PDB file of C-alpha atoms in Angstrom:
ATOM      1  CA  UNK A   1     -24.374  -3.737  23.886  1.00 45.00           C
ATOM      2  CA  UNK A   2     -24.622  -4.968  20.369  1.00 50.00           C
ATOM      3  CA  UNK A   3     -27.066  -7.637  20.817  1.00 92.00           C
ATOM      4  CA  UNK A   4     -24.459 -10.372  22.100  1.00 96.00           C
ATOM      5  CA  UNK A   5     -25.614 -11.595  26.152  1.00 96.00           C
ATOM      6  CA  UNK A   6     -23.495 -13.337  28.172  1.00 96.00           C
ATOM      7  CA  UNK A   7     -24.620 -14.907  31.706  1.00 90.00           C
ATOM      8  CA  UNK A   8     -23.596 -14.831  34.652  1.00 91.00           C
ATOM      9  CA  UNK A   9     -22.335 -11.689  35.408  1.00 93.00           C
ATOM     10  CA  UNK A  10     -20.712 -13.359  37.956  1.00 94.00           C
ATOM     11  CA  UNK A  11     -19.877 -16.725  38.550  1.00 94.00           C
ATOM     12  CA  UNK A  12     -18.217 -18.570  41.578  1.00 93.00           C
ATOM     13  CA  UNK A  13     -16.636 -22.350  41.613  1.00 91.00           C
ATOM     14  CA  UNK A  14     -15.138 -24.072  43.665  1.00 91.00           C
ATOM     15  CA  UNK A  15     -11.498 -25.832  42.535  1.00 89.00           C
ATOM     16  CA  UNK A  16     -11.911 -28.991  40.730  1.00 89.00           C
ATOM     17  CA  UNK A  17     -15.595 -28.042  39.029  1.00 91.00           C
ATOM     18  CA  UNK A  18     -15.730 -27.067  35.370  1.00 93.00           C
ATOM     19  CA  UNK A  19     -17.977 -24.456  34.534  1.00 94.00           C
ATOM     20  CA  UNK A  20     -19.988 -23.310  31.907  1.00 95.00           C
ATOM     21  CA  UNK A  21     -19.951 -19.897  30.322  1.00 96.00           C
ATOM     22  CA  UNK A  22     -23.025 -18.563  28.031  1.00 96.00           C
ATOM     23  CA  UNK A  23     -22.534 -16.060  25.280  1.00 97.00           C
ATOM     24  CA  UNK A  24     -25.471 -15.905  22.983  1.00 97.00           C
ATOM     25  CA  UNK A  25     -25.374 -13.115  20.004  1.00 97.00           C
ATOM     26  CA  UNK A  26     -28.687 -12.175  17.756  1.00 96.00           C
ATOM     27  CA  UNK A  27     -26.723 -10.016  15.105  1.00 95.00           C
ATOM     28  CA  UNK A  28     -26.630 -13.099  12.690  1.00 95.00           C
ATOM     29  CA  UNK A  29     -22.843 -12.781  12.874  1.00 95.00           C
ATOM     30  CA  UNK A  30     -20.670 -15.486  11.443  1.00 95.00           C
ATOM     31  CA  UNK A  31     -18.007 -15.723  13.820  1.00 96.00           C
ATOM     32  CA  UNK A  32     -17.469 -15.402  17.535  1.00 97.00           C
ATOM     33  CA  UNK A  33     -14.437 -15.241  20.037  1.00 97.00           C
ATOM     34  CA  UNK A  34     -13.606 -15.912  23.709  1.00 97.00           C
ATOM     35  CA  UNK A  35     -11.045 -13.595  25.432  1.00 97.00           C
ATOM     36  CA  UNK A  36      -9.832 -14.113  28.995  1.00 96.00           C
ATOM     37  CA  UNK A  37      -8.725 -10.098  30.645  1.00 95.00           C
ATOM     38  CA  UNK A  38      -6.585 -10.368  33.447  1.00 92.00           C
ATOM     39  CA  UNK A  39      -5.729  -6.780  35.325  1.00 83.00           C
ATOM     40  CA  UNK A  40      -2.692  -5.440  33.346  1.00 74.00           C
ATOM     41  CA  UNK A  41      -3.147  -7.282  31.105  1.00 79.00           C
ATOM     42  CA  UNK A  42      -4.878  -7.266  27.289  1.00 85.00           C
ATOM     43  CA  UNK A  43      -7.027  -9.267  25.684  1.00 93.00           C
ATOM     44  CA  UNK A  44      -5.883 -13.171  24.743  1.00 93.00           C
ATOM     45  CA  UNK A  45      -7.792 -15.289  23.080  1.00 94.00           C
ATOM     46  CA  UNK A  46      -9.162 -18.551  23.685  1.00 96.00           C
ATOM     47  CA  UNK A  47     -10.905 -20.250  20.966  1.00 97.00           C
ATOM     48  CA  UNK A  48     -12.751 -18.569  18.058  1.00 96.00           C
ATOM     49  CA  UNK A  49     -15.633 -19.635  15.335  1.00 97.00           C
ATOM     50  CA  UNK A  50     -15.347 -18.677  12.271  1.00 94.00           C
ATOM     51  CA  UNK A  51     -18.489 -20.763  11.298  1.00 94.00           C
ATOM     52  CA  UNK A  52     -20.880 -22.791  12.632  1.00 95.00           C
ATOM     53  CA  UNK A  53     -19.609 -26.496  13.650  1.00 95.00           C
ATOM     54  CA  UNK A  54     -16.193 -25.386  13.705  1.00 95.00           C
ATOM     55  CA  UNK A  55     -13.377 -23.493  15.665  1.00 96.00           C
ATOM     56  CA  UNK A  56      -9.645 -23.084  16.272  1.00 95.00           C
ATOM     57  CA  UNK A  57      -7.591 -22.887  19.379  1.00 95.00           C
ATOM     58  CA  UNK A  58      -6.521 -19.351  20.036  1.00 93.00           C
ATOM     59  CA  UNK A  59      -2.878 -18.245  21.971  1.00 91.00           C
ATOM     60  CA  UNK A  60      -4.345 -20.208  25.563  1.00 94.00           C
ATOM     61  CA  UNK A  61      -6.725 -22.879  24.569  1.00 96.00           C
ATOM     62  CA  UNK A  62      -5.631 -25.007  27.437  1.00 96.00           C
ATOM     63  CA  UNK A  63      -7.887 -25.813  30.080  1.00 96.00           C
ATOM     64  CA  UNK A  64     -11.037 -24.361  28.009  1.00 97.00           C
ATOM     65  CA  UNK A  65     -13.032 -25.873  25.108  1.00 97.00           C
ATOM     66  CA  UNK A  66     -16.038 -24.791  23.312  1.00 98.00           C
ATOM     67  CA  UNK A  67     -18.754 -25.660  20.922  1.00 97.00           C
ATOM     68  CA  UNK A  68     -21.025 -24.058  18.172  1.00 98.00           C
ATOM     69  CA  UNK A  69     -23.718 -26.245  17.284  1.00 97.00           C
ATOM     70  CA  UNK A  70     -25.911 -23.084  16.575  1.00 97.00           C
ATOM     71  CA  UNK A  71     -24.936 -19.661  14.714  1.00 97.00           C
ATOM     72  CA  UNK A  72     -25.994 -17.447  17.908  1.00 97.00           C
ATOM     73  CA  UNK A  73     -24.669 -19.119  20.908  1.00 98.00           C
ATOM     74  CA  UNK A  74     -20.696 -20.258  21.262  1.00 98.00           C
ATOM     75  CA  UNK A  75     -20.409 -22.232  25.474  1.00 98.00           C
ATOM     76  CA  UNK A  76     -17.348 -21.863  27.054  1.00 97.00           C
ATOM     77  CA  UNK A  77     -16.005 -24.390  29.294  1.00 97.00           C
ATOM     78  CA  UNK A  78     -13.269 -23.872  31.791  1.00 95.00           C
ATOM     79  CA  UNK A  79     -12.196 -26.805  32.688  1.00 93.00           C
ATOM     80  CA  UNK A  80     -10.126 -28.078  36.221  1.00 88.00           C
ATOM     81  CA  UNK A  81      -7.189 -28.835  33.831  1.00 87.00           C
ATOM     82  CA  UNK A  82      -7.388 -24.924  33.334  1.00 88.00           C
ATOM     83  CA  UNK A  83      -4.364 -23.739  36.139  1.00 88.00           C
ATOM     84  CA  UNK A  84      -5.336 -20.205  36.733  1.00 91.00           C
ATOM     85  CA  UNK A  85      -9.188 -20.009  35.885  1.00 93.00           C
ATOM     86  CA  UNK A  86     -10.241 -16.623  37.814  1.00 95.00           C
ATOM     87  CA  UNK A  87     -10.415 -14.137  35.153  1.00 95.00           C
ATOM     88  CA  UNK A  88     -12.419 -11.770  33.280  1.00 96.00           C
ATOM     89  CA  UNK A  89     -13.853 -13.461  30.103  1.00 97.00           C
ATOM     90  CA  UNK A  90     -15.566 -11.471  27.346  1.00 97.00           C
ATOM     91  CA  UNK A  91     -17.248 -13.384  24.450  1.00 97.00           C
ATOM     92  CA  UNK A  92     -16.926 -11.276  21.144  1.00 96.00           C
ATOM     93  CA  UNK A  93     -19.235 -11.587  17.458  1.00 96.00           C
ATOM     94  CA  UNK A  94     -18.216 -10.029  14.125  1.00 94.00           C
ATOM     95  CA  UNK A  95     -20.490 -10.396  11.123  1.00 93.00           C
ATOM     96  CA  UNK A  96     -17.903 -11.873   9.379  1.00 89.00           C
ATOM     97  CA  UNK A  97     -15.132 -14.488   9.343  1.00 85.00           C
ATOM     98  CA  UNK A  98     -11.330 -13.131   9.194  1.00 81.00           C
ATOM     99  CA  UNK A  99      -9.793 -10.112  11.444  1.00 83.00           C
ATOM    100  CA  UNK A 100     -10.786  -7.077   9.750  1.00 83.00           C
ATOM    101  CA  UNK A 101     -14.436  -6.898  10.623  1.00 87.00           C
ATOM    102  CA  UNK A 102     -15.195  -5.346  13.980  1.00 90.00           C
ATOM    103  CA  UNK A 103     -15.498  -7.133  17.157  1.00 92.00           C
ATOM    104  CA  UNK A 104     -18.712  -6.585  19.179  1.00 94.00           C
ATOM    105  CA  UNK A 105     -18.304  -7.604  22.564  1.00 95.00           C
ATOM    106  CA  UNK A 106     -20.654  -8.808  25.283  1.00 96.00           C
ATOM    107  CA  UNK A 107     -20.713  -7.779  29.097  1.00 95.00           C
ATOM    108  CA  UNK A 108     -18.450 -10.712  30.255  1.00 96.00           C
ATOM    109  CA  UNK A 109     -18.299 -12.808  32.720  1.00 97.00           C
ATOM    110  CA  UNK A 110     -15.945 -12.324  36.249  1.00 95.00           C
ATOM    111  CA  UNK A 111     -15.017 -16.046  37.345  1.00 95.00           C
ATOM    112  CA  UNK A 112     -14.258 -16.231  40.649  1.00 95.00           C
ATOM    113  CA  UNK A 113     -12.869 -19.775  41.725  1.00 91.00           C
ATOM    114  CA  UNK A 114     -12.359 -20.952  45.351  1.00 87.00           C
TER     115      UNK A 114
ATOM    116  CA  UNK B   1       6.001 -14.166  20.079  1.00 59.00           C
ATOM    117  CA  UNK B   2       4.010 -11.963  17.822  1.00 60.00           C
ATOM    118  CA  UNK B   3       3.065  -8.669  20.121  1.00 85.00           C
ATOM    119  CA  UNK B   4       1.755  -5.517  20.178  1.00 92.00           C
ATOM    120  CA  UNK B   5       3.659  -3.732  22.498  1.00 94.00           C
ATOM    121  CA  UNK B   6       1.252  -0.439  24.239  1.00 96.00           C
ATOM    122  CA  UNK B   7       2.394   2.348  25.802  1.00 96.00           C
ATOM    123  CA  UNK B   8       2.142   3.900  28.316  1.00 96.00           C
ATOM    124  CA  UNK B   9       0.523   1.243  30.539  1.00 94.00           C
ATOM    125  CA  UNK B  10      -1.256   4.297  32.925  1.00 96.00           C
ATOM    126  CA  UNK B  11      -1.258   7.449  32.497  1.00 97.00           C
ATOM    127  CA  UNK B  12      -2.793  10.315  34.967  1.00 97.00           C
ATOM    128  CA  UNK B  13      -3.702  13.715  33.488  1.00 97.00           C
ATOM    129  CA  UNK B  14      -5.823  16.901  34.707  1.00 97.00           C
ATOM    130  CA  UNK B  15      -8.748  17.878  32.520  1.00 97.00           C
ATOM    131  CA  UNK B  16      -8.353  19.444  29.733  1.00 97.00           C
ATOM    132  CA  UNK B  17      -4.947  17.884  29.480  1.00 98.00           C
ATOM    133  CA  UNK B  18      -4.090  16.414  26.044  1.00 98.00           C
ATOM    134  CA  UNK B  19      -3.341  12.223  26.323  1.00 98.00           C
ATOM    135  CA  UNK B  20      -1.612   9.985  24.073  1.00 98.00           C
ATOM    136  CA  UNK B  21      -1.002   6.226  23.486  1.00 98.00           C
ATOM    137  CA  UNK B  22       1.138   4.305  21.830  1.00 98.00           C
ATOM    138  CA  UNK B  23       1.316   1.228  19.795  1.00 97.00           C
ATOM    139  CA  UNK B  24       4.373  -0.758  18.177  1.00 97.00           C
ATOM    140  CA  UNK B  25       4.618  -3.930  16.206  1.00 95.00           C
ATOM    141  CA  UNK B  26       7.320  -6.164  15.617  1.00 91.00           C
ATOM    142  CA  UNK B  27       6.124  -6.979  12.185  1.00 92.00           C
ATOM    143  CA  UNK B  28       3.601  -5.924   9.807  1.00 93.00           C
ATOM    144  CA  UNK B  29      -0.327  -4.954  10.388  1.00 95.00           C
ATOM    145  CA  UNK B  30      -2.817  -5.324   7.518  1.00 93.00           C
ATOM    146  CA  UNK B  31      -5.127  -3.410   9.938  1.00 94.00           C
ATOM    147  CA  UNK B  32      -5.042  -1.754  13.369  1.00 96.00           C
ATOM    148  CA  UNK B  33      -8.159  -1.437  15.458  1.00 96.00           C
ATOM    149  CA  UNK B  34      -8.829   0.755  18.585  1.00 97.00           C
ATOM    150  CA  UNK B  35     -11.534   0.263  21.611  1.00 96.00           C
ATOM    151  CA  UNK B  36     -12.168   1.495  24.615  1.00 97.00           C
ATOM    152  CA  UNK B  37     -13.256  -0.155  27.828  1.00 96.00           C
ATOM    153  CA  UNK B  38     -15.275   2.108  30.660  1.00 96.00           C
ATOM    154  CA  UNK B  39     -14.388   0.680  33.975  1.00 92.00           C
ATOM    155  CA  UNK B  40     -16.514  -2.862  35.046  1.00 89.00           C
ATOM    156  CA  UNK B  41     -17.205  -2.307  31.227  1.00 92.00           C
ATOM    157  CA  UNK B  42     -16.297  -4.297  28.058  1.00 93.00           C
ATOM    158  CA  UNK B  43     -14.512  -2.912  25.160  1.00 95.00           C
ATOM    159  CA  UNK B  44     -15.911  -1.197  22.704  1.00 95.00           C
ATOM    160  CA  UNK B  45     -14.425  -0.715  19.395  1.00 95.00           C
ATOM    161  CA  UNK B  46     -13.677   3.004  18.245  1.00 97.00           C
ATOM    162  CA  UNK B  47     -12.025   2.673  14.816  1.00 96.00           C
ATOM    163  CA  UNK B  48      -9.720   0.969  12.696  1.00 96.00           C
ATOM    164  CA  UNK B  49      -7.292   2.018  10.458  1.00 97.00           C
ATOM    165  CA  UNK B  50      -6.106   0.085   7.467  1.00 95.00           C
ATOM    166  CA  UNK B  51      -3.956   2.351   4.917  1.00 97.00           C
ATOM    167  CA  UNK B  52      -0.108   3.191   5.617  1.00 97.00           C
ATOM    168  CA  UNK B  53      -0.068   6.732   7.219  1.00 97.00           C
ATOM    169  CA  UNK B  54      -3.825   7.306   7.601  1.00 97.00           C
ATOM    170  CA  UNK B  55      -4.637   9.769   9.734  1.00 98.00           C
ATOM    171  CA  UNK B  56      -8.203   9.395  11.227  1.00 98.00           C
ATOM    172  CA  UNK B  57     -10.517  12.036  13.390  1.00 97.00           C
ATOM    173  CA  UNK B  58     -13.569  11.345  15.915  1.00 97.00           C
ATOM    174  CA  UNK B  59     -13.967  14.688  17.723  1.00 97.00           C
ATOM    175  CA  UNK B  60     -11.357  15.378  19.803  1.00 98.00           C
ATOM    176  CA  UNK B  61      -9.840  12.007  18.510  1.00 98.00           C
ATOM    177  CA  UNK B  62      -7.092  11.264  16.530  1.00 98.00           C
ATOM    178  CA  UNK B  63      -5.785   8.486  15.039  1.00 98.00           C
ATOM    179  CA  UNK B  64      -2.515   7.621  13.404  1.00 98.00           C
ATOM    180  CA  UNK B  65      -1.347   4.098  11.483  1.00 98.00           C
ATOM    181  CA  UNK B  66       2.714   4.394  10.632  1.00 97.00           C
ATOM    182  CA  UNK B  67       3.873   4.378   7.212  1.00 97.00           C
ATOM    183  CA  UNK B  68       5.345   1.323   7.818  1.00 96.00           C
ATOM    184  CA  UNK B  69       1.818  -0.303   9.260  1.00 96.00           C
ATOM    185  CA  UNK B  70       3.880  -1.271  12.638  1.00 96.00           C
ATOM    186  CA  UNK B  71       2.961   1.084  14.962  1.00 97.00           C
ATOM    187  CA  UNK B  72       0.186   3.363  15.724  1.00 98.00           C
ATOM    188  CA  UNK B  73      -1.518   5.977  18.379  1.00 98.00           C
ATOM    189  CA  UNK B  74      -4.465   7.782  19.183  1.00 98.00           C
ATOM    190  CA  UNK B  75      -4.202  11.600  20.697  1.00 98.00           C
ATOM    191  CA  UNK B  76      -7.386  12.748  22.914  1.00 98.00           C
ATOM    192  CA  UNK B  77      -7.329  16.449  23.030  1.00 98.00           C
ATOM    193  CA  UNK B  78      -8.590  18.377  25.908  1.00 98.00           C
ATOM    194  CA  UNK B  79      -9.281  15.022  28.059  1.00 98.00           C
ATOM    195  CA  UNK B  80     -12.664  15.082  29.671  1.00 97.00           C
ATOM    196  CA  UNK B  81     -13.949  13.101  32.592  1.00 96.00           C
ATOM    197  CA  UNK B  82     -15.950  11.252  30.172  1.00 96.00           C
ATOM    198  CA  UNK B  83     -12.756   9.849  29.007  1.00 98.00           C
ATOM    199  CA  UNK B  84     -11.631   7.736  31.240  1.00 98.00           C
ATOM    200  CA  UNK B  85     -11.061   4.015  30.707  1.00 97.00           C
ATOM    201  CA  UNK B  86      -8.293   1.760  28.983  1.00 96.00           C
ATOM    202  CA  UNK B  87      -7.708   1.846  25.561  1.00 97.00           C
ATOM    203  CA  UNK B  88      -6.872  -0.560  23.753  1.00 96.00           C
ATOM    204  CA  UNK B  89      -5.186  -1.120  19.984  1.00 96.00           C
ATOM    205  CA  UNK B  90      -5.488  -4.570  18.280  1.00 95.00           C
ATOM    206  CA  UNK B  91      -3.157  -5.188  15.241  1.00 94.00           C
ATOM    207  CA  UNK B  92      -3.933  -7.771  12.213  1.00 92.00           C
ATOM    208  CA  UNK B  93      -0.785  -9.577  12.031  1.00 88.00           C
ATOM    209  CA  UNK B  94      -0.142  -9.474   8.168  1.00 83.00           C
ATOM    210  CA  UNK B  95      -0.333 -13.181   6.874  1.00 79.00           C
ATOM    211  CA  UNK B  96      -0.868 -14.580  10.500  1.00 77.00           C
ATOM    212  CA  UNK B  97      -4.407 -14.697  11.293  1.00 77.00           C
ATOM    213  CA  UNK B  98      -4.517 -13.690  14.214  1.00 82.00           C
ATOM    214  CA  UNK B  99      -5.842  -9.782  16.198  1.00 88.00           C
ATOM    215  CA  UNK B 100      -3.342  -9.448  18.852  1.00 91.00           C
ATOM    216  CA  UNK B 101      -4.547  -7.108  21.466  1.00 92.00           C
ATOM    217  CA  UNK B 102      -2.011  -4.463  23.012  1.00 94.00           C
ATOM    218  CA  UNK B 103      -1.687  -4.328  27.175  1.00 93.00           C
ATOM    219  CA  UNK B 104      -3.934  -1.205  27.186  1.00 95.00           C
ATOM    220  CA  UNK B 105      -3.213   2.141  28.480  1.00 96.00           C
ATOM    221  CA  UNK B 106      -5.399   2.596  31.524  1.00 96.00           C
ATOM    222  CA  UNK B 107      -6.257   6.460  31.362  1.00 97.00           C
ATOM    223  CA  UNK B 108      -7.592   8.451  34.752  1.00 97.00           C
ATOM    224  CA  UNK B 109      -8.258  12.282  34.892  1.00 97.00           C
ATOM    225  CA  UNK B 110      -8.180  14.682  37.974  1.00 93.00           C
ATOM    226  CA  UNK B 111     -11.310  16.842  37.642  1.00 89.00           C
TER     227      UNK B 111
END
């Protein structure tokens, strides 16, 4: 699964809670994404890193934020200001910064809330 | 917005059937990508294609990027079971900065 982990496989809330999404990587890539996958749907993204102590909002930041404080691991947070949290969310690495490089993408995470 | 527009969104075939899917941009790609996601998988990319009318080939696997760089499409020949999934193309916006990820076709196959 190209070395990126993400945990829980499954994760239930109840309304009102934020919650707390791991995605660690060991590929010593540069940058890392967040994608939320609803059925019918493609891939939109969240928030992405290009480098360590920094990231940009993606198309549907709202609701989420994020930190990189370390190379391998990028936290996702879905807030309660987040309207529709349930979702499929897959954390993605590429070894380097920009769009061309290939995305690597972890197991993801099904978020279930109550 | 900026899209990728995919087509179809599901498509049913009988083994050994040949399968196709569709991509279309409203503006430019510097790159397209392609991956495939099993089902209760993640994706997993396949390829990308970067020059204007490249023609690419994994196996029974083909992939096309237009002349223009706006649309693109992958051809399975002879689908096996071992196909199945949705497939999914992801376009570099030229000058944007962005991947924009199509809908997916969602491929199944009658054994």
């Amino acid at each position: 699964d190209g070395g990126i982990t993400q945990s829980p496989k499954y994760l239930f809330r109840k309304e009102g809670q934020n919650v707390t999404l791991s995605c660690e990587q060991n590929l010593n890539h540069d940058a890392m994404y967040w994608y939320r996958q609803d059925p019918g749907q493609g891939l939109r993204l969240i928030y992405y890193s290009q480098i360590v102590n920094d990231f940009q909002k993606g198309d549907i930041a709202e609701g989420y934020s994020v930190s990189r404080e370390k190379k391998e691991s990028f936290p996702l947070t879905v807030t309660s200001a987040q309207k529709n949290p349930t979702a499929f969310y897959l954390c993605a690495s590429s070894r380097l910064a920009g769009w061309t490089d290939t995305q690597y993408f972890g197991p993801g995470t099904r978020l279930t809330v109550l | 917005g900026q899209q990728v527009m995919q087509i179809p969104q599901y498509q049913h075939v009988q083994e050994g059937e040949d399968f196709t899917t569709y991509c279309n941009s409203s503006t430019t790609l510097s790159n397209i990508q392609w991956y495939k996601q099993r089902p209760g998988g993640h994706p997993v990319f396949l390829i990308q294609l970067v020059k204007s009318g490249e023609v690419k080939k994994q196996k029974r696997l083909t992939f096309q990027f237009g002349e223009a760089k706006k649309n693109s499409s992958l051809h399975i020949t002879a689908t096996q079971t071992t196909d199945v999934g949705t497939y999914f193309c992801a376009g570099e916006i030229q000058g944007a900065q962005k991947l924009v990820f199509g809908q997916g076709t969602r491929l199944t196959i009658n054994p």
